[in-house]
Amino acid sequence: MSAQIIDGKEFAANVRSQVAEHVVRLKADHGITPGLAVVLVGEDPASQVYVRSKGKLTVEVGMNSIEHKLDIDTSETDLLAVVDQLNNDPAIHGILVQLPLPKHLNEDLVINSIAPAKDVDGFHISNVGLLGTGQSSMVPCTPLGCLMMLRDHFGSLSGLDAVVVGRSNIVGKPMALLLLGDSCTVTIAHSRTKDLPDVVRRADIVVAAVGRPEMVPGDWIKPGAVVVDVGINRIAAPERGEGKMKLVGDVDYASCAQVAGAITPVPGGVGPMTIACLLANTLTATCRANGLPAPEGLTA
Ligand code: NDP
């Protein structure tokens, strides 16, 4: 058996084009242009790459993109003042503070200073609470992207057994809550889980968000299960030449693809969906801020 490949790149392009169509209508019918502000503190190279590509794609879907690049030694007071100014700016509908922040800044404090309605990363404690109680909220982008791909694949997720490997606040826990919201029977596995292979083998849906290269082998997968690989790990690739690196996920793609019914590749699976969902969340925030219905199919 060879798994269907869930093409996250194509899926993300489709989400972005739906967002762009909504933005055209928002401008034409209501004179509103969504605005997304990204705040970057310091010069972490990976963060700079993310911020650049977020800015480019934001503009591509017709939104305004605002970037605040702050020095690495910016004080907490100054950073909070920037967030406060964005909270009070009616032209800004989404605010994202790029993580990780330099060590001297309290991430929780900064994230919780963002107005919940503009918290397009869905990390504010109010949005976490709303998601946990099954109420409408801003949902973290990576799990939202996984949910969209799973809904598209299955139609209804009701009654399916889902195992989420990983319990982080940004991926594992919100992913589990979203699957529960769609009436899956959800198990959250983590580093202390006993008999992890047996737990994973029960699942119709496996979401791997562990941060360990190729940890889940094919013989843990129930035949026909759908495997969503959130992991992004950079490892040495001597087969490509000396010093070369490659990206792999948290599942062993070659062996899992032999058994699974469908699988997301790395790269080109979950990754592209994260930014697409950031744009979808910015659109949702803009609609809500203006008393308009949230765009169908682009929210949880
Ligand atoms: P964290 O390090 O915050 O969490 C990892 C989780 O995996 C923890 O809950 C940990 O358990 C669990 N874990 C670690 N080792 C094992 C093990 N041997 N068996 C079972 N569980 C284990 O990672 P994140 O959630 O932030 O990210 C996970 C992966 O997803 C990373 O590769 C990251 O790069 C990627 N990622 C990808 C994104 C994308 O856009 N595609 C976005 C965000 C992340 P415990 O809690 O017990 O320690």
Tab-separated table of C-alpha atoms and ligand atoms in Angstrom:
chain	number	residue	atom	x	y	z
A	1	MET	CA	0.000	0.000	0.000
A	2	SER	CA	1.265	3.476	-0.779
A	3	ALA	CA	-0.228	6.469	1.001
A	4	GLN	CA	-1.930	9.378	-0.689
A	5	ILE	CA	0.324	12.406	-0.260
A	6	ILE	CA	-1.479	15.375	1.263
A	7	ASP	CA	0.045	18.309	-0.592
A	8	GLY	CA	0.289	21.097	1.991
A	9	LYS	CA	1.827	23.508	-0.506
A	10	GLU	CA	-1.148	23.234	-2.842
A	11	PHE	CA	-3.608	23.272	0.067
A	12	ALA	CA	-1.976	26.404	1.514
A	13	ALA	CA	-2.055	28.141	-1.888
A	14	ASN	CA	-5.775	27.388	-2.044
A	15	VAL	CA	-6.358	28.796	1.470
A	16	ARG	CA	-4.425	31.947	0.555
A	17	SER	CA	-6.444	32.420	-2.609
A	18	GLN	CA	-9.692	32.077	-0.617
A	19	VAL	CA	-8.352	34.667	1.839
A	20	ALA	CA	-7.429	36.970	-1.068
A	21	GLU	CA	-10.963	36.706	-2.509
A	22	HIS	CA	-12.457	37.692	0.860
A	23	VAL	CA	-10.044	40.618	1.112
A	24	VAL	CA	-11.152	41.887	-2.317
A	25	ARG	CA	-14.783	41.775	-1.137
A	26	LEU	CA	-13.979	43.438	2.205
A	27	LYS	CA	-12.324	46.308	0.358
A	28	ALA	CA	-15.033	46.651	-2.269
A	29	ASP	CA	-18.084	46.265	0.001
A	30	HIS	CA	-16.847	47.804	3.259
A	31	GLY	CA	-13.715	49.816	2.439
A	32	ILE	CA	-11.722	47.707	4.920
A	33	THR	CA	-8.172	46.456	4.347
A	34	PRO	CA	-6.986	43.908	6.919
A	35	GLY	CA	-3.693	44.870	8.599
A	36	LEU	CA	-1.224	42.426	10.144
A	37	ALA	CA	1.589	43.704	12.359
A	38	VAL	CA	4.587	41.497	13.069
A	39	VAL	CA	6.967	42.438	15.865
A	40	LEU	CA	10.485	41.009	15.714
A	41	VAL	CA	12.958	41.562	18.525
A	42	GLY	CA	16.594	40.822	17.695
A	43	GLU	CA	18.175	39.228	14.675
A	44	ASP	CA	17.593	35.489	15.018
A	45	PRO	CA	18.196	34.285	11.421
A	46	ALA	CA	15.318	31.750	11.391
A	47	SER	CA	12.904	34.362	12.775
A	48	GLN	CA	14.038	36.868	10.148
A	49	VAL	CA	13.274	34.354	7.394
A	50	TYR	CA	9.798	33.644	8.844
A	51	VAL	CA	8.999	37.332	9.222
A	52	ARG	CA	10.106	38.084	5.649
A	53	SER	CA	7.959	35.345	4.179
A	54	LYS	CA	4.984	36.293	6.370
A	55	GLY	CA	5.263	39.893	5.148
A	56	LYS	CA	5.501	38.858	1.502
A	57	LEU	CA	2.469	36.550	1.652
A	58	THR	CA	0.443	39.095	3.655
A	59	VAL	CA	0.885	41.633	0.857
A	60	GLU	CA	0.170	38.966	-1.781
A	61	VAL	CA	-3.324	38.356	-0.353
A	62	GLY	CA	-4.031	42.098	-0.423
A	63	MET	CA	-3.545	42.879	3.259
A	64	ASN	CA	-1.413	45.608	4.791
A	65	SER	CA	1.780	44.278	6.363
A	66	ILE	CA	3.477	46.256	9.119
A	67	GLU	CA	6.818	45.168	10.553
A	68	HIS	CA	8.336	46.442	13.792
A	69	LYS	CA	11.963	45.392	14.016
A	70	LEU	CA	13.348	46.103	17.461
A	71	ASP	CA	16.907	45.856	18.809
A	72	ILE	CA	17.870	42.724	20.673
A	73	ASP	CA	18.298	44.744	23.888
A	74	THR	CA	14.842	46.359	23.708
A	75	SER	CA	13.399	46.628	27.214
A	76	GLU	CA	10.178	44.911	28.207
A	77	THR	CA	8.591	48.320	28.826
A	78	ASP	CA	9.421	49.469	25.299
A	79	LEU	CA	8.160	46.231	23.748
A	80	LEU	CA	4.919	46.431	25.733
A	81	ALA	CA	4.509	50.038	24.547
A	82	VAL	CA	4.770	48.892	20.913
A	83	VAL	CA	2.156	46.186	21.508
A	84	ASP	CA	-0.090	48.708	23.268
A	85	GLN	CA	0.150	51.105	20.345
A	86	LEU	CA	-0.804	48.294	17.930
A	87	ASN	CA	-3.664	47.205	20.215
A	88	ASN	CA	-5.077	50.725	19.896
A	89	ASP	CA	-4.524	51.144	16.174
A	90	PRO	CA	-7.830	50.517	14.322
A	91	ALA	CA	-5.948	49.813	11.062
A	92	ILE	CA	-4.264	46.798	12.699
A	93	HIS	CA	-6.433	43.686	12.991
A	94	GLY	CA	-3.780	41.087	13.780
A	95	ILE	CA	-0.651	41.269	15.935
A	96	LEU	CA	2.057	38.640	16.032
A	97	VAL	CA	5.105	38.837	18.267
A	98	GLN	CA	7.694	36.526	16.724
A	99	LEU	CA	8.922	33.890	19.178
A	100	PRO	CA	11.324	33.074	20.685
A	101	LEU	CA	11.994	36.402	22.377
A	102	PRO	CA	15.425	37.232	23.811
A	103	LYS	CA	15.901	35.747	27.287
A	104	HIS	CA	15.449	39.030	29.226
A	105	LEU	CA	11.849	39.387	27.984
A	106	ASN	CA	8.946	37.537	29.608
A	107	GLU	CA	7.169	35.793	26.722
A	108	ASP	CA	3.968	35.061	28.646
A	109	LEU	CA	3.678	38.660	29.784
A	110	VAL	CA	4.223	39.998	26.265
A	111	ILE	CA	1.824	37.533	24.596
A	112	ASN	CA	-0.858	38.252	27.184
A	113	SER	CA	-0.493	41.988	26.557
A	114	ILE	CA	-1.824	41.540	22.995
A	115	ALA	CA	-5.537	42.336	22.693
A	116	PRO	CA	-7.153	38.848	22.490
A	117	ALA	CA	-9.211	39.870	19.449
A	118	LYS	CA	-5.964	40.717	17.592
A	119	ASP	CA	-4.019	37.672	18.843
A	120	VAL	CA	-3.724	35.911	15.470
A	121	ASP	CA	-1.280	33.329	16.871
A	122	GLY	CA	-3.968	32.221	19.343
A	123	PHE	CA	-1.498	32.079	22.240
A	124	HIS	CA	-3.210	34.611	24.579
A	125	ILE	CA	-4.499	32.946	27.729
A	126	SER	CA	-8.069	34.126	26.940
A	127	ASN	CA	-7.978	32.429	23.548
A	128	VAL	CA	-6.496	29.291	25.102
A	129	GLY	CA	-9.393	29.287	27.593
A	130	LEU	CA	-11.999	29.858	24.890
A	131	LEU	CA	-10.607	26.977	22.819
A	132	GLY	CA	-10.552	24.765	25.918
A	133	THR	CA	-14.221	25.478	26.580
A	134	GLY	CA	-15.245	24.960	22.959
A	135	GLN	CA	-15.997	28.624	22.293
A	136	SER	CA	-15.078	30.675	19.297
A	137	SER	CA	-11.523	31.994	19.585
A	138	MET	CA	-8.363	32.736	17.663
A	139	VAL	CA	-6.854	29.283	17.125
A	140	PRO	CA	-3.085	28.594	16.871
A	141	CYS	CA	-2.111	28.481	13.205
A	142	THR	CA	-0.270	25.152	12.948
A	143	PRO	CA	-3.010	23.007	14.539
A	144	LEU	CA	-5.644	24.929	12.562
A	145	GLY	CA	-3.793	24.024	9.349
A	146	CYS	CA	-3.677	20.349	10.373
A	147	LEU	CA	-7.408	20.413	11.165
A	148	MET	CA	-8.253	21.923	7.772
A	149	MET	CA	-6.310	19.211	5.944
A	150	LEU	CA	-7.914	16.446	8.029
A	151	ARG	CA	-11.441	17.822	7.495
A	152	ASP	CA	-10.758	18.007	3.780
A	153	HIS	CA	-9.534	14.396	3.726
A	154	PHE	CA	-12.241	12.798	5.855
A	155	GLY	CA	-15.233	15.086	5.463
A	156	SER	CA	-16.361	14.364	9.039
A	157	LEU	CA	-13.897	13.474	11.810
A	158	SER	CA	-16.689	12.390	14.166
A	159	GLY	CA	-15.924	9.206	16.089
A	160	LEU	CA	-12.409	8.717	14.686
A	161	ASP	CA	-9.586	7.710	17.056
A	162	ALA	CA	-6.904	10.401	17.056
A	163	VAL	CA	-3.528	10.262	18.760
A	164	VAL	CA	-1.540	13.456	19.132
A	165	VAL	CA	2.089	12.782	20.031
A	166	GLY	CA	3.351	15.892	21.858
A	167	ARG	CA	1.665	18.120	24.433
A	168	SER	CA	3.156	21.562	23.816
A	169	ASN	CA	0.997	24.647	24.271
A	170	ILE	CA	1.522	25.743	20.676
A	171	VAL	CA	0.874	22.468	18.846
A	172	GLY	CA	-0.020	19.321	20.819
A	173	LYS	CA	-2.618	20.643	23.273
A	174	PRO	CA	-4.542	22.924	20.872
A	175	MET	CA	-4.445	20.168	18.225
A	176	ALA	CA	-6.017	17.734	20.689
A	177	LEU	CA	-8.709	20.270	21.642
A	178	LEU	CA	-9.552	20.938	17.993
A	179	LEU	CA	-9.874	17.217	17.264
A	180	LEU	CA	-12.058	16.831	20.353
A	181	GLY	CA	-14.163	19.728	19.094
A	182	ASP	CA	-14.707	17.733	15.893
A	183	SER	CA	-15.801	14.725	18.025
A	184	CYS	CA	-12.706	12.550	17.655
A	185	THR	CA	-11.767	10.263	20.526
A	186	VAL	CA	-8.469	11.871	21.425
A	187	THR	CA	-5.370	10.542	23.154
A	188	ILE	CA	-2.482	12.873	23.931
A	189	ALA	CA	0.855	11.051	24.126
A	190	HIS	CA	4.110	12.503	25.447
A	191	SER	CA	7.552	11.527	26.679
A	192	ARG	CA	6.137	9.613	29.675
A	193	THR	CA	3.525	7.662	27.705
A	194	LYS	CA	3.790	3.898	28.257
A	195	ASP	CA	3.717	1.601	25.213
A	196	LEU	CA	3.729	4.492	22.750
A	197	PRO	CA	3.799	2.177	19.694
A	198	ASP	CA	0.593	0.456	20.883
A	199	VAL	CA	-1.077	3.788	21.606
A	200	VAL	CA	-0.220	5.091	18.123
A	201	ARG	CA	-1.345	1.817	16.492
A	202	ARG	CA	-4.931	2.425	17.683
A	203	ALA	CA	-5.236	5.687	15.803
A	204	ASP	CA	-7.160	6.515	12.647
A	205	ILE	CA	-5.381	9.886	12.804
A	206	VAL	CA	-1.802	10.324	14.034
A	207	VAL	CA	-0.488	13.856	14.558
A	208	ALA	CA	3.225	13.855	15.379
A	209	ALA	CA	4.533	17.037	17.051
A	210	VAL	CA	7.554	15.852	18.947
A	211	GLY	CA	10.664	17.541	17.573
A	212	ARG	CA	12.531	14.221	17.168
A	213	PRO	CA	13.659	13.371	13.646
A	214	GLU	CA	11.839	10.389	12.098
A	215	MET	CA	10.820	9.026	15.503
A	216	VAL	CA	7.574	7.324	14.426
A	217	PRO	CA	8.236	4.256	12.231
A	218	GLY	CA	5.777	2.657	9.837
A	219	ASP	CA	5.150	-0.360	12.071
A	220	TRP	CA	3.484	1.944	14.651
A	221	ILE	CA	0.862	2.976	12.086
A	222	LYS	CA	-2.484	1.231	11.665
A	223	PRO	CA	-2.944	0.345	7.969
A	224	GLY	CA	-4.918	3.113	6.280
A	225	ALA	CA	-4.458	5.682	9.087
A	226	VAL	CA	-3.831	9.316	8.210
A	227	VAL	CA	-0.491	10.664	9.395
A	228	VAL	CA	0.041	14.388	9.910
A	229	ASP	CA	3.686	15.206	10.491
A	230	VAL	CA	4.188	18.570	12.210
A	231	GLY	CA	7.890	18.077	12.894
A	232	ILE	CA	10.570	20.155	11.230
A	233	ASN	CA	14.047	18.814	11.949
A	234	ARG	CA	17.245	19.735	10.173
A	235	ILE	CA	19.619	16.761	9.993
A	236	ALA	CA	22.870	15.908	8.256
A	237	ALA	CA	22.456	14.490	4.730
A	238	PRO	CA	25.847	12.986	3.801
A	239	GLU	CA	24.181	11.266	0.809
A	240	ARG	CA	23.758	14.769	-0.696
A	241	GLY	CA	27.407	15.644	-0.214
A	242	GLU	CA	29.722	16.646	2.593
A	243	GLY	CA	28.230	19.106	5.074
A	244	LYS	CA	24.800	19.015	3.396
A	245	MET	CA	21.639	19.143	5.522
A	246	LYS	CA	18.018	18.207	4.891
A	247	LEU	CA	14.635	18.696	6.566
A	248	VAL	CA	12.789	15.689	7.946
A	249	GLY	CA	9.675	15.337	10.037
A	250	ASP	CA	8.907	13.487	13.253
A	251	VAL	CA	7.750	10.392	11.349
A	252	ASP	CA	9.835	8.092	9.204
A	253	TYR	CA	8.219	9.074	5.921
A	254	ALA	CA	9.420	6.115	3.821
A	255	SER	CA	8.099	3.390	6.123
A	256	CYS	CA	4.926	5.278	7.218
A	257	ALA	CA	3.966	5.971	3.594
A	258	GLN	CA	3.954	2.202	2.981
A	259	VAL	CA	1.238	1.663	5.590
A	260	ALA	CA	-0.731	4.904	5.966
A	261	GLY	CA	-3.797	5.808	3.936
A	262	ALA	CA	-2.546	9.382	3.593
A	263	ILE	CA	0.432	11.339	4.877
A	264	THR	CA	1.771	14.884	4.906
A	265	PRO	CA	5.367	15.181	3.636
A	266	VAL	CA	8.161	17.276	5.164
A	267	PRO	CA	8.831	19.736	3.688
A	268	GLY	CA	5.637	20.678	1.856
A	269	GLY	CA	3.027	19.400	4.322
A	270	VAL	CA	2.033	21.195	7.513
A	271	GLY	CA	4.701	23.921	7.195
A	272	PRO	CA	3.100	25.995	4.390
A	273	MET	CA	-0.286	25.757	6.128
A	274	THR	CA	0.978	27.646	9.174
A	275	ILE	CA	1.408	30.982	7.365
A	276	ALA	CA	-1.756	30.416	5.317
A	277	CYS	CA	-3.675	30.012	8.585
A	278	LEU	CA	-2.052	33.135	10.024
A	279	LEU	CA	-3.561	35.033	7.091
A	280	ALA	CA	-6.898	33.250	7.586
A	281	ASN	CA	-6.834	34.263	11.271
A	282	THR	CA	-6.070	37.880	10.338
A	283	LEU	CA	-9.067	37.837	8.008
A	284	THR	CA	-11.239	36.338	10.759
A	285	ALA	CA	-10.049	38.983	13.235
A	286	THR	CA	-10.834	41.747	10.719
A	287	CYS	CA	-14.342	40.400	10.080
A	288	ARG	CA	-15.094	40.071	13.790
A	289	ALA	CA	-13.741	43.554	14.542
A	290	ASN	CA	-16.208	44.928	12.015
A	291	GLY	CA	-19.225	42.882	13.080
A	292	LEU	CA	-19.068	40.695	9.965
A	293	PRO	CA	-19.379	36.891	9.949
A	294	ALA	CA	-16.107	34.968	10.077
A	295	PRO	CA	-15.204	33.461	6.686
A	296	GLU	CA	-16.602	29.942	6.324
A	297	GLY	CA	-14.076	27.112	5.976
A	298	LEU	CA	-11.195	29.261	7.204
A	299	THR	CA	-11.831	28.999	10.946
A	300	ALA	CA	-12.128	26.158	13.427
B	1	NDP	P1	8.025	20.949	22.092
B	1	NDP	O1	9.465	20.605	22.271
B	1	NDP	O2	7.467	22.130	22.778
B	1	NDP	O3	7.149	19.674	22.528
B	1	NDP	C1	7.523	18.376	22.147
B	1	NDP	C2	6.568	17.389	22.735
B	1	NDP	O4	6.979	16.090	22.327
B	1	NDP	C3	6.546	17.385	24.275
B	1	NDP	O5	5.226	17.353	24.738
B	1	NDP	C4	7.304	16.120	24.639
B	1	NDP	O6	6.804	15.458	25.788
B	1	NDP	C5	7.019	15.237	23.444
B	1	NDP	N1	8.082	14.251	23.303
B	1	NDP	C6	9.411	14.451	23.269
B	1	NDP	N2	10.068	13.285	23.149
B	1	NDP	C7	9.130	12.316	23.094
B	1	NDP	C8	9.168	10.921	22.974
B	1	NDP	N3	10.329	10.247	22.890
B	1	NDP	N4	8.011	10.234	22.966
B	1	NDP	C9	6.831	10.878	23.046
B	1	NDP	N5	6.727	12.228	23.157
B	1	NDP	C10	7.865	12.934	23.183
B	1	NDP	O7	7.807	21.018	20.525
B	1	NDP	P2	6.671	21.789	19.650
B	1	NDP	O8	5.342	21.244	19.965
B	1	NDP	O9	6.909	23.236	19.702
B	1	NDP	O10	7.113	21.315	18.186
B	1	NDP	C11	7.085	19.955	17.816
B	1	NDP	C12	7.658	19.827	16.419
B	1	NDP	O11	6.850	20.561	15.506
B	1	NDP	C13	9.072	20.400	16.246
B	1	NDP	O12	9.758	19.603	15.292
B	1	NDP	C14	8.844	21.773	15.670
B	1	NDP	O13	9.923	22.238	14.902
B	1	NDP	C15	7.638	21.513	14.811
B	1	NDP	N6	6.805	22.692	14.550
B	1	NDP	C16	6.407	22.871	13.274
B	1	NDP	C17	5.595	23.928	12.950
B	1	NDP	C18	5.146	24.057	11.530
B	1	NDP	O14	4.773	25.130	11.120
B	1	NDP	N7	5.112	22.965	10.761
B	1	NDP	C19	5.150	24.910	13.945
B	1	NDP	C20	5.551	24.568	15.291
B	1	NDP	C21	6.373	23.502	15.565
B	1	NDP	P3	6.938	16.067	27.290
B	1	NDP	O15	5.913	17.152	27.367
B	1	NDP	O16	6.649	14.913	28.149
B	1	NDP	O17	8.349	16.591	27.388
